[in-house]
Amino acid sequence: MFKAFINDESGATAIEYGLIAGLVAVAIIAALTALGSSLDTLFSQVATTVSGATS
């Protein structure tokens, strides 16, 4: 029974998919963090341009 338990790999695939999903989430968070400040600057410039055009 112990030998069968050691050789059982049925849960390994679920763990691997979980690790992959975690790594993808970390990559997405890192990318959004890097783009966040540049997007903030872009939207601020657009807001300034639009408010200047309507004045």
XYZ file of C-alpha atoms in Angstrom, residues 2 5 9-10 13-14 23-24 29 31 34 38 42 52:
14
model
C 2.818 2.436 0.849
C 1.053 5.655 -2.574
C 1.192 10.760 -9.481
C -2.471 11.625 -10.057
C -0.764 17.487 -12.936
C -3.066 19.666 -10.843
C 3.577 32.240 -12.644
C 1.280 33.689 -15.306
C 0.991 41.794 -12.328
C 3.596 43.892 -16.665
C 5.416 48.510 -15.322
C 3.347 55.262 -18.259
C -0.431 59.362 -20.997
C -7.065 73.099 -22.889
